[in-house]
Coordinates of C-alpha atoms in Angstrom, one line a residue:
M1 CA 29.8 53.4 -38.0
K2 CA 28.9 50.1 -36.4
K3 CA 25.5 51.6 -35.3
K4 CA 24.8 52.6 -38.9
I5 CA 25.6 49.1 -40.2
I6 CA 23.4 47.5 -37.5
A7 CA 20.6 49.9 -38.4
V8 CA 20.9 49.1 -42.1
A9 CA 20.9 45.4 -41.4
L10 CA 17.8 45.6 -39.2
G11 CA 16.1 47.7 -41.8
V12 CA 16.8 45.1 -44.5
L13 CA 15.6 42.3 -42.2
M14 CA 12.4 44.2 -41.5
I15 CA 11.8 44.8 -45.2
A16 CA 12.5 41.2 -46.1
T17 CA 10.2 40.0 -43.3
G18 CA 7.5 42.4 -44.2
C19 CA 7.6 41.3 -47.9
T20 CA 7.3 37.6 -47.0
K21 CA 3.9 36.3 -48.1
P22 CA 2.0 33.7 -46.1
S23 CA 2.8 30.4 -47.6
L24 CA 0.7 27.4 -48.7
E25 CA 1.2 23.7 -48.2
K26 CA 3.0 22.2 -51.3
A27 CA 0.8 19.1 -51.3
K28 CA -2.6 19.5 -53.0
E29 CA -5.8 18.4 -51.1
H30 CA -8.6 16.7 -53.1
F31 CA -12.3 16.7 -52.7
S32 CA -15.3 15.8 -54.9
D33 CA -19.0 16.4 -55.3
Q34 CA -21.5 14.6 -57.5
E35 CA -20.1 15.9 -60.8
F36 CA -16.5 17.1 -60.4
N37 CA -13.2 16.4 -58.7
Y38 CA -11.4 19.4 -57.2
S39 CA -8.0 20.2 -55.8
F40 CA -6.5 23.1 -53.9
Q41 CA -3.7 24.0 -51.5
L42 CA -4.3 24.6 -47.8
P43 CA -2.5 27.4 -45.9
Q44 CA 0.7 26.1 -44.3
G45 CA 0.3 24.4 -41.0
W46 CA -3.3 23.3 -41.7
R47 CA -4.4 19.7 -41.7
T48 CA -7.5 17.9 -43.0
Q49 CA -10.3 16.6 -40.8
E50 CA -12.5 13.5 -41.2
D51 CA -15.5 14.5 -39.2
Y52 CA -16.1 17.8 -41.0
Q53 CA -19.9 17.2 -41.7
N54 CA -20.6 16.9 -38.0
L55 CA -18.2 19.7 -37.0
Y56 CA -19.4 22.3 -39.5
N57 CA -22.2 21.4 -41.9
P58 CA -24.0 18.2 -43.2
A59 CA -23.5 19.4 -46.8
A60 CA -19.7 19.9 -46.4
V61 CA -17.4 18.0 -48.8
F62 CA -14.1 19.0 -47.1
G63 CA -12.9 20.3 -43.8
A64 CA -9.6 21.4 -42.2
E65 CA -8.1 23.2 -39.2
D66 CA -5.0 25.3 -38.4
Q67 CA -2.7 23.4 -36.0
N68 CA -1.3 26.7 -34.7
S69 CA -4.5 28.6 -33.9
K70 CA -8.2 28.2 -33.4
S71 CA -8.9 28.6 -37.2
Y72 CA -11.1 26.2 -39.2
M73 CA -12.5 25.9 -42.7
F74 CA -14.9 23.8 -44.7
I75 CA -16.1 23.6 -48.3
R76 CA -19.5 23.2 -49.9
T77 CA -20.5 23.1 -53.5
R78 CA -23.8 23.4 -55.5
K79 CA -25.0 23.9 -59.0
N80 CA -24.4 27.3 -60.4
S81 CA -28.0 27.6 -61.6
E82 CA -29.3 27.1 -58.0
I83 CA -28.4 30.6 -56.9
D84 CA -28.7 34.2 -58.1
H85 CA -25.2 34.8 -57.0
E86 CA -24.7 38.0 -55.0
K87 CA -28.3 38.9 -54.2
Q88 CA -29.3 35.4 -53.0
I89 CA -26.0 34.8 -51.2
E90 CA -26.4 38.0 -49.2
Q91 CA -29.9 37.1 -48.3
E92 CA -29.0 33.6 -47.1
L93 CA -26.0 34.9 -45.0
K94 CA -28.2 37.5 -43.3
E95 CA -30.8 35.0 -42.5
N96 CA -28.4 32.2 -41.3
Y97 CA -26.2 34.5 -39.2
E98 CA -28.8 37.1 -38.3
L99 CA -26.8 40.0 -39.8
D100 CA -27.9 43.5 -40.7
D101 CA -24.9 44.4 -42.9
L102 CA -22.2 42.5 -44.8
E103 CA -18.8 43.6 -46.1
V104 CA -18.5 42.4 -49.7
E105 CA -15.5 42.2 -51.9
T106 CA -15.3 40.9 -55.5
F107 CA -12.2 39.9 -57.4
K108 CA -11.1 37.7 -60.3
S109 CA -9.0 34.5 -60.0
N110 CA -7.9 32.7 -63.1
E111 CA -10.7 34.5 -65.0
R112 CA -13.3 33.3 -62.5
S113 CA -15.4 35.6 -60.4
V114 CA -14.9 35.3 -56.6
L115 CA -17.2 36.8 -54.0
L116 CA -15.9 37.4 -50.5
Y117 CA -18.1 38.2 -47.6
K118 CA -16.7 39.2 -44.2
F119 CA -18.6 39.3 -41.0
Q120 CA -18.6 38.2 -37.3
G121 CA -20.3 35.1 -36.0
L122 CA -20.1 32.4 -33.4
Y123 CA -18.4 29.0 -33.5
N124 CA -18.3 26.7 -30.5
H125 CA -19.8 29.5 -28.4
E126 CA -16.9 31.8 -29.3
E127 CA -16.9 34.9 -31.4
V128 CA -15.0 34.4 -34.7
S129 CA -14.3 36.3 -37.9
I130 CA -15.9 34.6 -40.9
H131 CA -14.5 34.9 -44.4
D132 CA -16.9 33.3 -46.9
F133 CA -15.6 32.9 -50.4
Y134 CA -17.8 31.9 -53.4
V135 CA -15.9 30.8 -56.5
V136 CA -18.1 30.9 -59.5
L137 CA -17.4 28.1 -62.0
N138 CA -19.2 27.3 -65.3
Q139 CA -21.5 24.7 -63.7
R140 CA -20.8 24.7 -60.0
M141 CA -20.2 27.2 -57.2
V142 CA -17.6 26.3 -54.6
E143 CA -17.9 27.9 -51.2
F144 CA -14.9 28.2 -48.9
T145 CA -15.8 29.2 -45.3
F146 CA -13.0 30.2 -42.9
Y147 CA -13.4 30.7 -39.2
S148 CA -10.6 32.5 -37.3
P149 CA -10.3 34.1 -33.9
A150 CA -12.0 37.5 -33.8
N151 CA -8.8 39.3 -32.5
S152 CA -6.5 37.8 -35.3
N153 CA -4.8 40.0 -37.9
D154 CA -7.5 40.3 -40.5
T155 CA -5.3 41.6 -43.3
K156 CA -2.8 38.8 -43.1
Q157 CA -5.6 36.2 -42.7
V158 CA -7.5 37.4 -45.7
E159 CA -4.4 37.4 -47.9
L160 CA -3.6 33.8 -46.8
F161 CA -7.2 32.6 -47.4
K162 CA -7.2 34.3 -50.8
Q163 CA -4.0 32.5 -51.8
S164 CA -5.6 29.2 -50.8
V165 CA -8.9 29.8 -52.6
T166 CA -7.2 30.9 -55.8
T167 CA -5.4 27.5 -56.1
L168 CA -8.8 25.8 -56.8
N169 CA -8.8 23.5 -59.8
E170 CA -11.6 21.4 -61.1
E171 CA -12.0 18.5 -63.6
K172 CA -15.0 16.6 -64.8
R173 CA -15.2 13.2 -63.2
T174 CA -14.6 10.3 -65.6
E175 CA -16.6 7.2 -64.9
A176 CA -14.5 4.1 -64.3
K177 CA -15.7 0.7 -65.6
T178 CA -16.8 -1.8 -63.0
S179 CA -14.7 -4.9 -63.0
E180 CA -17.6 -7.3 -62.5
S181 CA -21.0 -5.9 -63.7
M182 CA -24.2 -7.2 -62.3
E183 CA -26.9 -8.2 -64.7
E184 CA -30.2 -6.4 -64.7
N185 CA -32.2 -8.1 -61.9
T186 CA -34.9 -6.7 -59.7
D187 CA -33.5 -8.8 -56.8
L188 CA -30.5 -6.4 -56.7
K189 CA -32.7 -3.4 -55.9
I190 CA -33.8 -2.8 -52.4
E191 CA -36.1 0.0 -51.4
N192 CA -38.7 1.4 -49.1
D193 CA -40.5 4.7 -48.8
A194 CA -37.4 6.6 -47.7
V195 CA -34.4 5.2 -49.7
S196 CA -33.4 2.9 -52.5
F197 CA -30.2 0.8 -53.0
T198 CA -29.4 -0.8 -56.4
L199 CA -26.2 -2.9 -56.5
T200 CA -24.3 -2.2 -59.7
G201 CA -21.0 -4.0 -59.5
Y202 CA -18.2 -5.5 -57.5
K203 CA -14.4 -6.0 -57.6
M204 CA -12.0 -8.0 -55.5
I205 CA -8.7 -6.3 -54.7
T206 CA -5.7 -6.8 -52.4
G207 CA -5.3 -4.4 -49.5
T208 CA -2.6 -3.8 -46.9
E209 CA -1.0 -6.9 -45.3
E210 CA -2.4 -8.9 -48.3
K211 CA -5.9 -8.7 -47.1
R212 CA -8.6 -9.7 -49.6
L213 CA -11.1 -6.9 -50.0
L214 CA -14.4 -6.7 -51.8
I215 CA -15.7 -3.4 -53.3
I216 CA -19.4 -3.2 -53.7
R217 CA -20.7 -0.4 -55.9
Y218 CA -24.3 0.7 -55.6
L219 CA -26.7 3.5 -56.5
F220 CA -28.4 5.3 -53.7
L221 CA -31.6 7.3 -54.1
N222 CA -32.9 9.5 -51.3
K223 CA -36.7 9.6 -51.4
Q224 CA -37.3 11.6 -48.2
T225 CA -37.4 15.3 -47.6
E226 CA -34.5 15.4 -45.1
P227 CA -30.9 15.1 -46.5
S228 CA -29.6 11.5 -46.2
M229 CA -26.1 10.0 -46.3
P230 CA -25.5 7.4 -49.1
N231 CA -23.3 5.4 -46.7
I232 CA -26.3 4.7 -44.5
W233 CA -25.9 1.3 -46.2
N234 CA -23.3 0.5 -43.5
S235 CA -25.8 0.7 -40.7
L236 CA -28.7 -1.0 -42.6
V237 CA -26.9 -3.9 -44.2
T238 CA -24.9 -6.8 -42.7
A239 CA -22.6 -8.7 -45.1
K240 CA -21.8 -12.3 -44.1
Q241 CA -19.4 -14.9 -45.5
D242 CA -19.1 -18.4 -44.0
G243 CA -21.4 -17.3 -41.2
Q244 CA -19.1 -14.5 -40.2
D245 CA -20.0 -10.8 -40.3
L246 CA -17.7 -9.0 -42.6
T247 CA -15.9 -5.9 -41.4
V248 CA -16.1 -2.6 -43.4
S249 CA -12.6 -1.8 -44.5
S250 CA -11.0 1.6 -43.6
I251 CA -9.3 1.8 -47.0
T252 CA -9.6 5.2 -48.7
E253 CA -8.1 4.6 -52.1
S254 CA -6.7 1.9 -54.4
A255 CA -4.5 1.9 -57.4
E256 CA -6.7 -0.9 -58.8
V257 CA -9.8 1.2 -58.7
S258 CA -9.1 4.7 -59.8
D259 CA -12.4 6.3 -58.6
L260 CA -12.6 4.5 -55.2
S261 CA -11.6 7.6 -53.3
Y262 CA -14.3 9.6 -55.0
L263 CA -17.0 6.9 -54.5
L264 CA -16.3 6.7 -50.8
Q265 CA -16.3 10.5 -50.5
V266 CA -19.7 10.6 -52.1
G267 CA -20.9 8.1 -49.5
K268 CA -20.1 10.6 -46.8
T269 CA -21.8 13.6 -48.5
A270 CA -25.5 14.1 -47.6
I271 CA -27.9 14.4 -50.6
G272 CA -31.3 15.9 -51.0
K273 CA -34.7 14.5 -51.9
D274 CA -34.8 12.6 -55.2
D275 CA -31.0 12.9 -55.7
L276 CA -29.3 9.7 -57.0
V277 CA -25.6 9.0 -56.7
E278 CA -23.3 6.1 -57.1
T279 CA -21.1 5.2 -54.1
A280 CA -19.3 2.2 -52.7
V281 CA -18.5 0.1 -49.6
V282 CA -15.4 -2.1 -49.0
Y283 CA -15.5 -5.3 -47.0
E284 CA -12.6 -7.4 -45.6
L285 CA -13.2 -11.0 -46.8
V286 CA -12.7 -14.1 -44.7
D287 CA -9.1 -15.3 -45.3
S288 CA -9.0 -17.2 -48.6
S289 CA -12.6 -18.2 -48.7
M290 CA -14.5 -18.0 -52.0
S291 CA -17.9 -18.6 -50.5
D292 CA -20.9 -16.5 -51.5
I293 CA -21.5 -13.2 -49.8
S294 CA -24.9 -12.7 -48.1
F295 CA -26.3 -9.2 -47.7
I296 CA -28.9 -9.2 -44.9
F297 CA -31.0 -6.1 -44.5
D298 CA -32.3 -4.5 -41.3
Q299 CA -35.9 -5.9 -41.0
A300 CA -37.2 -2.8 -39.1
T301 CA -36.3 -0.7 -42.2
F302 CA -36.8 -3.2 -45.0
K303 CA -39.6 -5.5 -43.8
D304 CA -39.6 -9.0 -45.2
Q305 CA -36.7 -8.2 -47.4
A306 CA -34.9 -11.4 -48.3
P307 CA -31.1 -11.5 -48.3
I308 CA -29.2 -10.9 -51.5
I309 CA -26.7 -13.7 -52.3
L310 CA -23.6 -12.6 -54.3
P311 CA -21.4 -15.4 -55.8
I312 CA -17.9 -14.0 -56.0
K313 CA -15.0 -15.0 -58.2
E314 CA -11.4 -13.9 -58.6

């Protein structure tokens, strides 16, 4: 009798375990492109990465890794009109990964079409299983690329990845008003044959440990054929106050500026030729000084460019 009870108990346990679906993180992750803000949920045990463009792709807008296995993912977006969906995607994947055949699956998620391509590839010189999801939205296409060990349980992995992808939400980005707008002035535009910067506004806020911070908003135009990062400003411009070089703050968001997180994210996303975006840089000011800020431009890049002087006020 005891054996029967144990057998039944084990059977119930196996059924319960077998029915347990892979879970997702409760907290939502957020990312943005030039037009929309997005959110979704990562698989449980995954964490976000900061250096995803260097790790995966210069056009990536988000990246994460599984803390329990050698699995990784990154996200890219593009205009829906830029691609002929299935036919062009298949052609691109075959060329990029040197493939002869692709396993393709299509399904619906929240009334959206989703394309899933499965194939083998290499990452960090190791063979991996690649699951490439394309979520077709009204104006954008969001691509989720997952790398996982080639010998992993494909069925469970696909189910987990699908759950994550189907949590995608989008919303049109709303433009926030700049606290202090800058008057139209040709002196606030700096350009050469490769790039153009136009200062559009600034705002002073208080950061951690009561540090005074200065947010500078600017438009960045890429004139060159190669993709360029809008935050190239940080390497081409030196900000000074009272003769001291100002440090670029590590702040990532602020309750005082609702779209700061988005603007900083845009700065880390490479854009193509003739693309124009608004982004921002945040500086730590010198103690309680209210002295003007001088922006000094790299003379090798912007020959004979005079400094821009910005009077600031509380």
